[in-house]
Short mmCIF file of C-alpha atoms and ligand atoms in Angstrom, two decimals:
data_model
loop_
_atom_site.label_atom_id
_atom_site.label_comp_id
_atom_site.label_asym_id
_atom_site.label_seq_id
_atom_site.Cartn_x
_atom_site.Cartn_y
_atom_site.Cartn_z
CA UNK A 805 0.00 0.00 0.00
CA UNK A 806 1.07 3.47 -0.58
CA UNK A 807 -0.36 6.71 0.87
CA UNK A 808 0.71 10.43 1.73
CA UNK A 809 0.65 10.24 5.51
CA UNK A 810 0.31 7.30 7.44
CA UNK A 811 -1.25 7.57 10.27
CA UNK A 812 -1.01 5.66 13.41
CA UNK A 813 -3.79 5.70 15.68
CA UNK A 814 -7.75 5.91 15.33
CA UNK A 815 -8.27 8.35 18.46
CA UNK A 816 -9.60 11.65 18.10
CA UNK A 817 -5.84 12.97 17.27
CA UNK A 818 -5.62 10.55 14.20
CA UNK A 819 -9.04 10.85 12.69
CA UNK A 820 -9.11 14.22 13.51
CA UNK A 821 -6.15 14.23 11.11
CA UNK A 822 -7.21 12.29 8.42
CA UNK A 823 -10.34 14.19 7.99
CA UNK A 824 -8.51 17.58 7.72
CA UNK A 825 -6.13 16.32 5.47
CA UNK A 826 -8.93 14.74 3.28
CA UNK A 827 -10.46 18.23 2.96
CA UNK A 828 -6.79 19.43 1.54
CA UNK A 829 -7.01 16.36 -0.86
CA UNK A 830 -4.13 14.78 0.94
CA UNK A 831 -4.58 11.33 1.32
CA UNK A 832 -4.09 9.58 4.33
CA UNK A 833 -4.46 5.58 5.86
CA UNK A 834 -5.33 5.62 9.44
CA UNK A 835 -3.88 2.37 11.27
CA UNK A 836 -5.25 1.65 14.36
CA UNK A 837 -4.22 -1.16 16.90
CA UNK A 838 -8.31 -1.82 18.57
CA UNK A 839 -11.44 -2.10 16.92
CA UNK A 840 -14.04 0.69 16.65
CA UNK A 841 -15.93 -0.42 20.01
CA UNK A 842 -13.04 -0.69 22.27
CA UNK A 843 -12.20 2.72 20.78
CA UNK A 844 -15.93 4.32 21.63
CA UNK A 845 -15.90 2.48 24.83
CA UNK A 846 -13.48 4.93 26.48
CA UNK A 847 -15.12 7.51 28.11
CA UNK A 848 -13.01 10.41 28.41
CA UNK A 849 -12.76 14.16 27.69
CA UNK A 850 -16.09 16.25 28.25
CA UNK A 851 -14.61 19.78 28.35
CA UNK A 852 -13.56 21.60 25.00
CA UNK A 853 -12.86 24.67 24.64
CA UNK A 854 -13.60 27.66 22.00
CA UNK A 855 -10.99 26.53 19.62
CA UNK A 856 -11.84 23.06 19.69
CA UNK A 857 -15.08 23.93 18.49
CA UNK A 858 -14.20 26.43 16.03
CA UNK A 859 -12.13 23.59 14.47
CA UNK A 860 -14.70 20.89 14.72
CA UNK A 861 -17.21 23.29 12.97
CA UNK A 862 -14.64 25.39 9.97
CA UNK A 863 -14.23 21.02 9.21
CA UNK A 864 -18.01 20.11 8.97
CA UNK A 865 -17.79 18.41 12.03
CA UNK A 866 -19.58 20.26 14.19
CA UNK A 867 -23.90 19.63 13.16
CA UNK A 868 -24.17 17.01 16.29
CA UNK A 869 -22.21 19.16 18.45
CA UNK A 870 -24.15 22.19 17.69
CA UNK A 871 -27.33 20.71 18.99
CA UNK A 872 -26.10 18.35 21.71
CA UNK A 873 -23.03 20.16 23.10
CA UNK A 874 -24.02 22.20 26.10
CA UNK A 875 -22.49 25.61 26.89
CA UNK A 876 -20.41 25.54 29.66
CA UNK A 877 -19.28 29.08 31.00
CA UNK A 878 -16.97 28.30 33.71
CA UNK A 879 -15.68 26.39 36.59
CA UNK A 880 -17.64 26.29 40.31
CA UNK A 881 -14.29 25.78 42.58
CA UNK A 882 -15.48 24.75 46.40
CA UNK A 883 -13.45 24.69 48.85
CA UNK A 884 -14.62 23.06 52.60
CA UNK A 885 -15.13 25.78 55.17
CA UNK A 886 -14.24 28.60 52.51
CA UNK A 887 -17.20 28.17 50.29
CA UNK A 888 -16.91 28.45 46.82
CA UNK A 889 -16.14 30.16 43.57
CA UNK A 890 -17.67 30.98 40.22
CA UNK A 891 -14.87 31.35 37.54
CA UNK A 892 -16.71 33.05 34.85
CA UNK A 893 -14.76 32.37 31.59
CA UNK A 894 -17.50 33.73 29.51
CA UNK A 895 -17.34 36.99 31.79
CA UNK A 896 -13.48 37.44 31.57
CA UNK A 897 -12.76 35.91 28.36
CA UNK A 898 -15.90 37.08 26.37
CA UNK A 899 -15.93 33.19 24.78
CA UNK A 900 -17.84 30.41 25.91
CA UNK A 901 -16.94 26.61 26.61
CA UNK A 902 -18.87 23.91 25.82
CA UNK A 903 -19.78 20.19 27.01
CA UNK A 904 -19.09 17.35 24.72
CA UNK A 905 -18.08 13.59 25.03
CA UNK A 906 -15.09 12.73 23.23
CA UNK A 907 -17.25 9.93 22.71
CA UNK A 908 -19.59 11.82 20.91
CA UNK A 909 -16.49 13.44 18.99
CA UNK A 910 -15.00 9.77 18.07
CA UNK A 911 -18.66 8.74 16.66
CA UNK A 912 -19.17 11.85 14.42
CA UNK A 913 -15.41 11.36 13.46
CA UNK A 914 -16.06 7.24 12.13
CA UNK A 915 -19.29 8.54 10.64
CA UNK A 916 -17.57 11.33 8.64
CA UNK A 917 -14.80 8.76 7.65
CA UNK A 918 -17.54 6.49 6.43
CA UNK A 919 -19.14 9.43 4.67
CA UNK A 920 -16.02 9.08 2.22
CA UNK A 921 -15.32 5.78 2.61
CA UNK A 922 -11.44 6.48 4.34
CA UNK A 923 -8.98 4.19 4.43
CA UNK A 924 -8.96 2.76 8.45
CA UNK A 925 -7.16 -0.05 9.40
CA UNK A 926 -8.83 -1.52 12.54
CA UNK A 927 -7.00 -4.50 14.61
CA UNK A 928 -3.76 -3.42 13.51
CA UNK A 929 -0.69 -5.79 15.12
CA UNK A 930 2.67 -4.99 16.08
CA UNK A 931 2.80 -1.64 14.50
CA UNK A 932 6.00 -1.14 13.56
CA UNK A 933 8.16 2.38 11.70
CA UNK A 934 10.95 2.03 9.52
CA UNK A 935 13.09 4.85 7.41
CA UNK A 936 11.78 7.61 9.42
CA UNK A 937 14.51 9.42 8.82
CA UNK A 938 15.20 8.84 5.22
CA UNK A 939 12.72 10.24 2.40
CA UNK A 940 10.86 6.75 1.88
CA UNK A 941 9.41 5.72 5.21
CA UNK A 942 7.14 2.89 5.68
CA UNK A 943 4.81 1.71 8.33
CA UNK A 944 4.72 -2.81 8.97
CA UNK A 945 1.82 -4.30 10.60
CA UNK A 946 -0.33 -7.22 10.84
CA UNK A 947 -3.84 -7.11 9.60
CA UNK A 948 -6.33 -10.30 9.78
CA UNK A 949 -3.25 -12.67 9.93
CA UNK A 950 -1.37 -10.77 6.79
CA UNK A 951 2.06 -8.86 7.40
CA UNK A 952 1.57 -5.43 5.49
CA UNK A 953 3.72 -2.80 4.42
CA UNK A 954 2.30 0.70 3.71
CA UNK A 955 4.75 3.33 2.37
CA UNK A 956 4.49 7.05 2.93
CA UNK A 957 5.73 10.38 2.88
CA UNK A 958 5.03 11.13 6.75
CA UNK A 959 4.35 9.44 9.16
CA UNK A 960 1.81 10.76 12.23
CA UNK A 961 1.82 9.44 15.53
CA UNK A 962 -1.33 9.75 16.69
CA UNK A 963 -1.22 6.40 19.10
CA UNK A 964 -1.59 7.68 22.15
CA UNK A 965 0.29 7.60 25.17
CA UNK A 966 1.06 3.66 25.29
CA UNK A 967 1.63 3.52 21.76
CA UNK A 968 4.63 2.91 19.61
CA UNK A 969 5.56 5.83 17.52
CA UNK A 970 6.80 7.95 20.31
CA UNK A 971 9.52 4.82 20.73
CA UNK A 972 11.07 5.10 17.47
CA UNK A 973 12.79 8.35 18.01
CA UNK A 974 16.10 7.19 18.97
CA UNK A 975 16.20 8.14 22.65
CA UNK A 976 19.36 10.29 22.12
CA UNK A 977 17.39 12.80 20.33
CA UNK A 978 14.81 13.60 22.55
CA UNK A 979 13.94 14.92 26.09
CA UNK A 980 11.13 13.82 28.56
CA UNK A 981 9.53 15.93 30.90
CA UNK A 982 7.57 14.50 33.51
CA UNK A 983 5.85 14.92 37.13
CA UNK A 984 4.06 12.56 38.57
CA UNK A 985 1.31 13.26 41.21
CA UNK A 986 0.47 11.20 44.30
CA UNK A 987 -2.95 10.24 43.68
CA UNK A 988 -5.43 8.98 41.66
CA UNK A 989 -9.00 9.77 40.16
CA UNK A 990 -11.72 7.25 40.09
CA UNK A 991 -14.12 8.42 37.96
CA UNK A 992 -17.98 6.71 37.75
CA UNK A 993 -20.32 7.67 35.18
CA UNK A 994 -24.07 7.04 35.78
CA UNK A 995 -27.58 7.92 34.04
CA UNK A 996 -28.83 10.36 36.56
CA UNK A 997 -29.20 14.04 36.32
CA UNK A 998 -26.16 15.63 36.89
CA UNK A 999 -25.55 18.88 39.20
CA UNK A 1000 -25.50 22.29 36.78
CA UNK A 1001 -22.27 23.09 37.05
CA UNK A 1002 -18.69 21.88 36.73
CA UNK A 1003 -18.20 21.45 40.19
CA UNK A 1004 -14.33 21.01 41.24
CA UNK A 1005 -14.21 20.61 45.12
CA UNK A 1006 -11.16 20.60 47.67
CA UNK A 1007 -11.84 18.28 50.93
CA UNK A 1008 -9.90 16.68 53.74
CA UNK A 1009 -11.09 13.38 52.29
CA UNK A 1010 -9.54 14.21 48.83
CA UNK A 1011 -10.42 16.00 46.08
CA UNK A 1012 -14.06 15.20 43.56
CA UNK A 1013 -15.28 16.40 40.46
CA UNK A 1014 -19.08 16.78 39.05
CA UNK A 1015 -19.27 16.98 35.48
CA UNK A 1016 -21.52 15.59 33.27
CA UNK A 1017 -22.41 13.97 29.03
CA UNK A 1018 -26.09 15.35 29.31
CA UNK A 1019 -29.19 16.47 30.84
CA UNK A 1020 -29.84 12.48 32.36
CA UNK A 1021 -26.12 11.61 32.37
CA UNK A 1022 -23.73 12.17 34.71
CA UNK A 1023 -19.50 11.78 35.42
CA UNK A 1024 -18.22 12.31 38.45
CA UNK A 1025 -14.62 11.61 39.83
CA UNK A 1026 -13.11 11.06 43.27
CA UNK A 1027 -9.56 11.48 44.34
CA UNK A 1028 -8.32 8.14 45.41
CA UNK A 1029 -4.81 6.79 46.74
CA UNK A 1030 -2.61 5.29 43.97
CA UNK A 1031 -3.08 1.39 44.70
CA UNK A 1032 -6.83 2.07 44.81
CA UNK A 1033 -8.86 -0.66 43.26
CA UNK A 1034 -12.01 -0.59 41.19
CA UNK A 1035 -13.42 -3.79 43.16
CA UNK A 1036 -13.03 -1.92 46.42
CA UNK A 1037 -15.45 0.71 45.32
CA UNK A 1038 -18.91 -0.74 44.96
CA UNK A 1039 -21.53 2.20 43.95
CA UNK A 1040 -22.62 2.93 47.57
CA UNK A 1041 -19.22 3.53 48.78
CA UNK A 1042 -19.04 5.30 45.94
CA UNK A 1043 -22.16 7.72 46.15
CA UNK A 1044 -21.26 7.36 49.96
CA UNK A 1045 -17.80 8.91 49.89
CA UNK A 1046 -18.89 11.96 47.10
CA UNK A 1047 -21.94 12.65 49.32
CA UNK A 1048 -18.98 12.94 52.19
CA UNK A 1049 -16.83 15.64 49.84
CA UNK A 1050 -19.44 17.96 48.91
CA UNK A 1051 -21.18 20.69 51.04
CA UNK A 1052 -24.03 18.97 52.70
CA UNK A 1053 -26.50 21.65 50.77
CA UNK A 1054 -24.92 20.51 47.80
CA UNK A 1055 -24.44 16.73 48.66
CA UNK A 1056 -28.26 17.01 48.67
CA UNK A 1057 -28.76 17.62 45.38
CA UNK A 1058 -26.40 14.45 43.89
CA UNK A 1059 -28.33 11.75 42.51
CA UNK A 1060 -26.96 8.52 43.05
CA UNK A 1061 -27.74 5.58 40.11
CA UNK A 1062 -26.27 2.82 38.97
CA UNK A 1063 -22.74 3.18 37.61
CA UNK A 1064 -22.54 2.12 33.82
CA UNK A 1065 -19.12 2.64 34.01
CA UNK A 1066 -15.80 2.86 36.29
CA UNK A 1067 -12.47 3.71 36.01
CA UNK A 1068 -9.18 4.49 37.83
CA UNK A 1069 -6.64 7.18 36.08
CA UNK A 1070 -3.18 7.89 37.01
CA UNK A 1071 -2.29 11.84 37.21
CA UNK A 1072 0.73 12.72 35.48
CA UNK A 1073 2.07 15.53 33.45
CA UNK A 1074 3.98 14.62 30.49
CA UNK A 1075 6.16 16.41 27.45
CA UNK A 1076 8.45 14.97 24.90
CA UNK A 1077 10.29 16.93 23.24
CA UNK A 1078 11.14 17.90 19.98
CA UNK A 1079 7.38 16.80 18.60
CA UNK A 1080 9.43 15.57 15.19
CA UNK A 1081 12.40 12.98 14.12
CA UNK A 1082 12.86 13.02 10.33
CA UNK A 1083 9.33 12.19 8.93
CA UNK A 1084 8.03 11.09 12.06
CA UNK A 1085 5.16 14.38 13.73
CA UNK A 1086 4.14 13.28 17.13
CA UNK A 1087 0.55 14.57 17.72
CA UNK A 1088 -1.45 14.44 20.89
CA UNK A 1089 -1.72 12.25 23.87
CA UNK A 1090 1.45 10.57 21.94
CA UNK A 1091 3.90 13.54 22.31
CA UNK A 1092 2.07 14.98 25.89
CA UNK A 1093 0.25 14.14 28.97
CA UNK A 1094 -1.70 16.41 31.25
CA UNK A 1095 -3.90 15.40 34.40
CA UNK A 1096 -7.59 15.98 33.88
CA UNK A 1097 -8.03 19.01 36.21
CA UNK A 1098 -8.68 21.74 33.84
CA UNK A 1099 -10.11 19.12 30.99
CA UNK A 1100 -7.05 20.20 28.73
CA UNK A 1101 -6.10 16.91 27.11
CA UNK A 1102 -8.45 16.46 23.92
CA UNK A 1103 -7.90 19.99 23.09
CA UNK A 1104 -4.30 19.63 22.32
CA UNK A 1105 -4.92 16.95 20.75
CA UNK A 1106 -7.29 19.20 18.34
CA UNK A 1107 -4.30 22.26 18.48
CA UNK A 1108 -2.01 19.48 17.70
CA UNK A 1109 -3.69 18.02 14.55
CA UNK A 1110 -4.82 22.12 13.37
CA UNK A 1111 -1.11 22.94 13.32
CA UNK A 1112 0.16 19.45 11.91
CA UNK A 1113 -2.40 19.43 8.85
CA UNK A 1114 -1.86 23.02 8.16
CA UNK A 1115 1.72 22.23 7.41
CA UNK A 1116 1.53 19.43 5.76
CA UNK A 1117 -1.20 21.28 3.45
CA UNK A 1118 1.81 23.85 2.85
CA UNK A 1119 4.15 21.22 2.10
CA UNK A 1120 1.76 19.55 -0.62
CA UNK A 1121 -0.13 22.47 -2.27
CA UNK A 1122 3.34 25.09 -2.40
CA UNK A 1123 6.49 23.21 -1.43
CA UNK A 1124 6.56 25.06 1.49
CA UNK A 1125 8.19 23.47 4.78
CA UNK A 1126 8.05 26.01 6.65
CA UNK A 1127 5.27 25.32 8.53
CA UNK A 1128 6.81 21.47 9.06
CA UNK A 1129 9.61 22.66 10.41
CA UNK A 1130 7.83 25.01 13.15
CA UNK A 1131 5.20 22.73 14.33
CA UNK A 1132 6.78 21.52 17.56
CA UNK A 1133 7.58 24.94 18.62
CA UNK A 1134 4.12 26.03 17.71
CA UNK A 1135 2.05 23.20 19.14
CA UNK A 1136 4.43 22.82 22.06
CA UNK A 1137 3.42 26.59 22.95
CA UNK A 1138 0.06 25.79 23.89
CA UNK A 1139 1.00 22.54 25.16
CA UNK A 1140 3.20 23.82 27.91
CA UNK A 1141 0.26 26.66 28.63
CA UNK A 1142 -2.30 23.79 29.16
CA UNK A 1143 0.59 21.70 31.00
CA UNK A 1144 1.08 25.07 33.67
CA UNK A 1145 -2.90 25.32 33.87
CA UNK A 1146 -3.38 22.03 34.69
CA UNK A 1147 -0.42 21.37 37.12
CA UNK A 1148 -1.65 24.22 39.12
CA UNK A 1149 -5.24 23.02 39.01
CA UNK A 1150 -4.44 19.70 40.21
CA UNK A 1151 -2.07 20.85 43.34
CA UNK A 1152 -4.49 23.11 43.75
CA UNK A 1153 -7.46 21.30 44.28
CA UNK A 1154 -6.02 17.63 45.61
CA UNK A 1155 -4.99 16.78 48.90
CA UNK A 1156 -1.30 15.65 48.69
CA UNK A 1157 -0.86 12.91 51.53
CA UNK A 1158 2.73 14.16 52.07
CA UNK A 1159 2.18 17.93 52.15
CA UNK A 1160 3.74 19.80 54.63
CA UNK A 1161 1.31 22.16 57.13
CA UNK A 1162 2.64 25.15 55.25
CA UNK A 1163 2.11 23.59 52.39
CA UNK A 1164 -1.59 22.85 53.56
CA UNK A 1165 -2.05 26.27 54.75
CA UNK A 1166 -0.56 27.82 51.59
CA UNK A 1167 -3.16 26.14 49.55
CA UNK A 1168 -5.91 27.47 51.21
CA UNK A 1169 -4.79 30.78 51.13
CA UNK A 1170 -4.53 30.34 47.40
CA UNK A 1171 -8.01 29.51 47.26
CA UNK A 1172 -8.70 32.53 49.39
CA UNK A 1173 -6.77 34.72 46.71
CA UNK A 1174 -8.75 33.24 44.78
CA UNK A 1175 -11.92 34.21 45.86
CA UNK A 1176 -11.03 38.05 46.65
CA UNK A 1177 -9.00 38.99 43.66
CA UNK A 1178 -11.13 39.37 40.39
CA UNK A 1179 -7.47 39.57 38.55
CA UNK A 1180 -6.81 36.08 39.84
CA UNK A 1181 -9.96 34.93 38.73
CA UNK A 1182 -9.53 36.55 35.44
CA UNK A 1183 -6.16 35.05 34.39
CA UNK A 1184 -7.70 31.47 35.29
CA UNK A 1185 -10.65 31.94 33.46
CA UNK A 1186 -8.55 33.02 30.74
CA UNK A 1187 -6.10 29.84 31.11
CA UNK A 1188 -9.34 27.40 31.55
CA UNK A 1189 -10.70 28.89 28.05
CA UNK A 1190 -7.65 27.65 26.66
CA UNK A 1191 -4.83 30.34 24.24
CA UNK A 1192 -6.37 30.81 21.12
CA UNK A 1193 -5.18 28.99 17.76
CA UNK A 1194 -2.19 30.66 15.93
CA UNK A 1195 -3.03 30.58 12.24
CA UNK A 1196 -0.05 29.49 10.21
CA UNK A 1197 -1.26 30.08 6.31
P1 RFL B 2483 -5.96 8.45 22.34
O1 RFL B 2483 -7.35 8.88 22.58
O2 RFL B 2483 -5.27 7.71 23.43
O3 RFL B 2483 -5.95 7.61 21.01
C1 RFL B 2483 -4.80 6.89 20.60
C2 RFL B 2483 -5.23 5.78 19.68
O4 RFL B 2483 -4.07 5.06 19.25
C3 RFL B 2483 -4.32 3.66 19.35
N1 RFL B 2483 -3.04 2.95 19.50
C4 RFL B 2483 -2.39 2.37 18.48
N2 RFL B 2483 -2.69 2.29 17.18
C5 RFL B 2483 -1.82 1.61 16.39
N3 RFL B 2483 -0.68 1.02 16.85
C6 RFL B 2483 -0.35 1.10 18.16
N4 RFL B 2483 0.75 0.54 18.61
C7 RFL B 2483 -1.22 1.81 19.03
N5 RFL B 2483 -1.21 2.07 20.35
C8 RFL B 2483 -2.31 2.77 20.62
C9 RFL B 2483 -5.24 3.52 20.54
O5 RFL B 2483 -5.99 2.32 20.49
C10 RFL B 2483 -6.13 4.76 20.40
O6 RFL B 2483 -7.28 4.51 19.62
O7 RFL B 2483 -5.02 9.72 22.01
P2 RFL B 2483 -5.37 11.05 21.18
O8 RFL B 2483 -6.07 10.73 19.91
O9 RFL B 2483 -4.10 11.82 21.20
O10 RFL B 2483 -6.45 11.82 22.10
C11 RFL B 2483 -6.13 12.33 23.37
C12 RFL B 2483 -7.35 12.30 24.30
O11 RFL B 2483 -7.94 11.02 24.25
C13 RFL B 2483 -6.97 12.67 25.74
O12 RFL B 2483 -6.05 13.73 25.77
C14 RFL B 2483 -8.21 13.11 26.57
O13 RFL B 2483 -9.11 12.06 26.73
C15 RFL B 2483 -7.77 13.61 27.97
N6 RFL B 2483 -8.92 13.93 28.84
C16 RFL B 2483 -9.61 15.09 28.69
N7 RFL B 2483 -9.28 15.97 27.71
C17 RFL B 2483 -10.00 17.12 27.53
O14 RFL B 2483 -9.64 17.91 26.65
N8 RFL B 2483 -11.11 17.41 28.30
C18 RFL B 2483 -11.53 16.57 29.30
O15 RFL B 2483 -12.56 16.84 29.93
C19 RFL B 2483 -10.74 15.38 29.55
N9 RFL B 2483 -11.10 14.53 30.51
C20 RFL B 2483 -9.30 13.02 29.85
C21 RFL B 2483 -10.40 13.37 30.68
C22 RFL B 2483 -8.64 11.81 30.03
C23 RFL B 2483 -9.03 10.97 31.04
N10 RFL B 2483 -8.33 9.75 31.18
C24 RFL B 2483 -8.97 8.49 31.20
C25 RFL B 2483 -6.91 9.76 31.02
C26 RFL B 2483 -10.81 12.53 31.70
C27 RFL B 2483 -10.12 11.33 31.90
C28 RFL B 2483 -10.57 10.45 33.05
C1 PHB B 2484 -15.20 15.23 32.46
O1 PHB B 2484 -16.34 15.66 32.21
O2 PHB B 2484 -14.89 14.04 32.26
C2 PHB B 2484 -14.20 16.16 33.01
C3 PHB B 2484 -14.56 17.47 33.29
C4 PHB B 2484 -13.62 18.34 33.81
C5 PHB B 2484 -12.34 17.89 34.05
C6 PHB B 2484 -11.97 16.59 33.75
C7 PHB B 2484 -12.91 15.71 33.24
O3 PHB B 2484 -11.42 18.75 34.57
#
């Protein structure tokens, strides 16, 4: 097989990718290790932010979104004993926010891909990358017991943060930046009415998050230790222990259901650096990791792609390589923004089991900032609504 960019990974990075680059009449095969349902079944992102949808609709992707997506015009922050906070993004920042499974996103993504029949490989085995740094790279895999060999020009790696692409940069060449936090979230989602706002709250007990997918559907997420386990946490423990976090006005309020789905995430913050080797553009959860506090991930992964597709469109329609050759200092300028944003958040918000008292008593203070200074509340607003998109052509 032969295409223009190969493209590993069937997330919302890689299709988000393919689809641009179809709309430049670049072709594209997306190669993607699961199969479509494993892919929907991970629920993930709700948060994105004004540029994510501004690029989901300028790409014809934005109809469902339009009329599901919820706007969402800032954060409630509570804090026991302090009470809470309102950051208003749509006050400070004059843009609004909006609600939105990546599920949703990955669904309207395969159903635009079908729309024009794309070329996704699904069950794709040992992914392998060869000649990345030569002109004539090539992507290996296994497909329905067949070893297959599909040459490129670039290669994307779109595969996530367990995935392979990141690997084949010899590790002389690049730099990893990590910290990772003490703690974990647990995070339950359930078909009950959810509260009406984002709700981000800071308790002895830990840390928990209300969010929700829709009117009847709600996510919520509770800070756990890092060897929690899933089987320890039936629902009424569950519904028990967020009850226990929130205000008791509030805990009121919380309608407890059956959980339709449970999982435990790691917190860690996460850059490699540079985003390119040769022919080889890292894009997304691939190249960078954020915690969820501040909902950040799936919108790089959007910046990512914008910037990645609008060089690669310079490359094919002009010769121009400009563009290529700037991408990781672009993307990685609103990566380390959302990386800053979301580090804060997180230490913020959590309770660290080995903070010091001042470091306790610090944090509180923070929040009290917080709540008293309308310039404090103004740059977070304006770091929660995300920077906005650079525009390269
Ligand atoms: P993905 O979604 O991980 O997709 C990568 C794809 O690559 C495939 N793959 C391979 N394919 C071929 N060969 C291989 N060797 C491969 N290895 C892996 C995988 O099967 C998969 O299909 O990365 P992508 O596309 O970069 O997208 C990133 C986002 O998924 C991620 O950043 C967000 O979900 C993060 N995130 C949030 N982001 C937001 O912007 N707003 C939020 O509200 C938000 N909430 C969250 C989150 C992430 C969470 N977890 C579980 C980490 C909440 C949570 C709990
Ligand atoms: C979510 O809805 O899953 C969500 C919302 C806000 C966050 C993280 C996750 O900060």
């Amino acid at each position: 097989m032969r295409t223009q960019v190969a493209i590993i990974g069937g997330g919302p990075a890689g299709m988000l990718l393919s689809e641009i680059l179809h709309q430049h009449d670049i072709r594209s095969v997306v190669v993607e290790k699961h199969g479509r349902a494993h892919v929907l079944s991970r629920i993930r992102a709700g948060v994105l932010e004004p540029s994510t949808v501004d690029v989901l609709h300028r790409h014809g992707l934005g109809t469902r979104l339009a009329r599901d997506g919820k706007p969402h015009d800032g954060m409630r922050l509570v804090w026991a004993g302090r009470g809470d906070l309102f950051v208003d993004t749509l006050r400070h920042t004059g843009q609004r926010m909006t609600t939105y499974g990546q599920t949703s996103i990955q669904e309207d993504l395969f159903a635009a891909a079908d729309a024009r029949g794309a070329a996704l490989i699904t069950q794709a085995q040992n992914v392998q990358l060869h000649g990345i740094d030569g002109a004539q790279p090539c992507v290996t895999f296994t497909h329905d017991g067949q070893a297959q060999r599909l040459d490129c020009d670039f290669i994307a790696g779109c595969d996530g943060f367990h995935g392979v692409t990141r690997s084949a940069i010899p590790a002389a060449m690049t730099r990893e930046y990590t910290l990772s936090y003490p703690y974990a979230w647990l995070g339950v989602l359930a078909p009950v009415p959810p509260l009406p706002d984002i709700t981000y709250v800071h308790h002895p007990r830990g840390f928990a998050l209300a969010s929700s997918r829709s009117a009847t559907l709600s996510r919520y997420y509770l800070q756990t230790p890092l060897d929690a386990r899933i089987e320890d946490w039936p629902d009424d423990r569950f519904w028990d222990e967020l009850r226990q976090r929130f205000p008791s006005d509030w805990a009121r309020h919380i309608v407890a259901g059956p959980a339709t789905e449970k999982s435990l995430t790691t917190l860690r913050s996460f850059v490699v650096e540079p985003l390119r080797h040769g022919r080889l553009f890292l894009a997304g959860d691939a190249a960078h990791i954020v915690p969820p506090t501040g909902a950040k991930g799936l919108n790089l992964a959007v910046s990512d792609v914008f910037y990645l597709s609008r060089a690669l469109f310079a490359h094919y329609a002009r010769g121009d390589d400009s563009a290529l050759a700037r991408y990781g200092e672009t993307a990685l300028r609103r990566v380390w923004h959302a990386v800053r944003t979301s580090r804060y958040l997180t230490t913020l918000l959590h309770i660290d089991p080995a903070a010091t008292a001042f470091e306790r008593r610090a944090q509180d203070y923070e929040f009290e900032h917080l709540q008293t200074s309308v310039a404090a509340q103004a740059l977070l607003a304006a770091q929660y609504a995300g920077l906005p998109l650079e525009e390269l052509t």
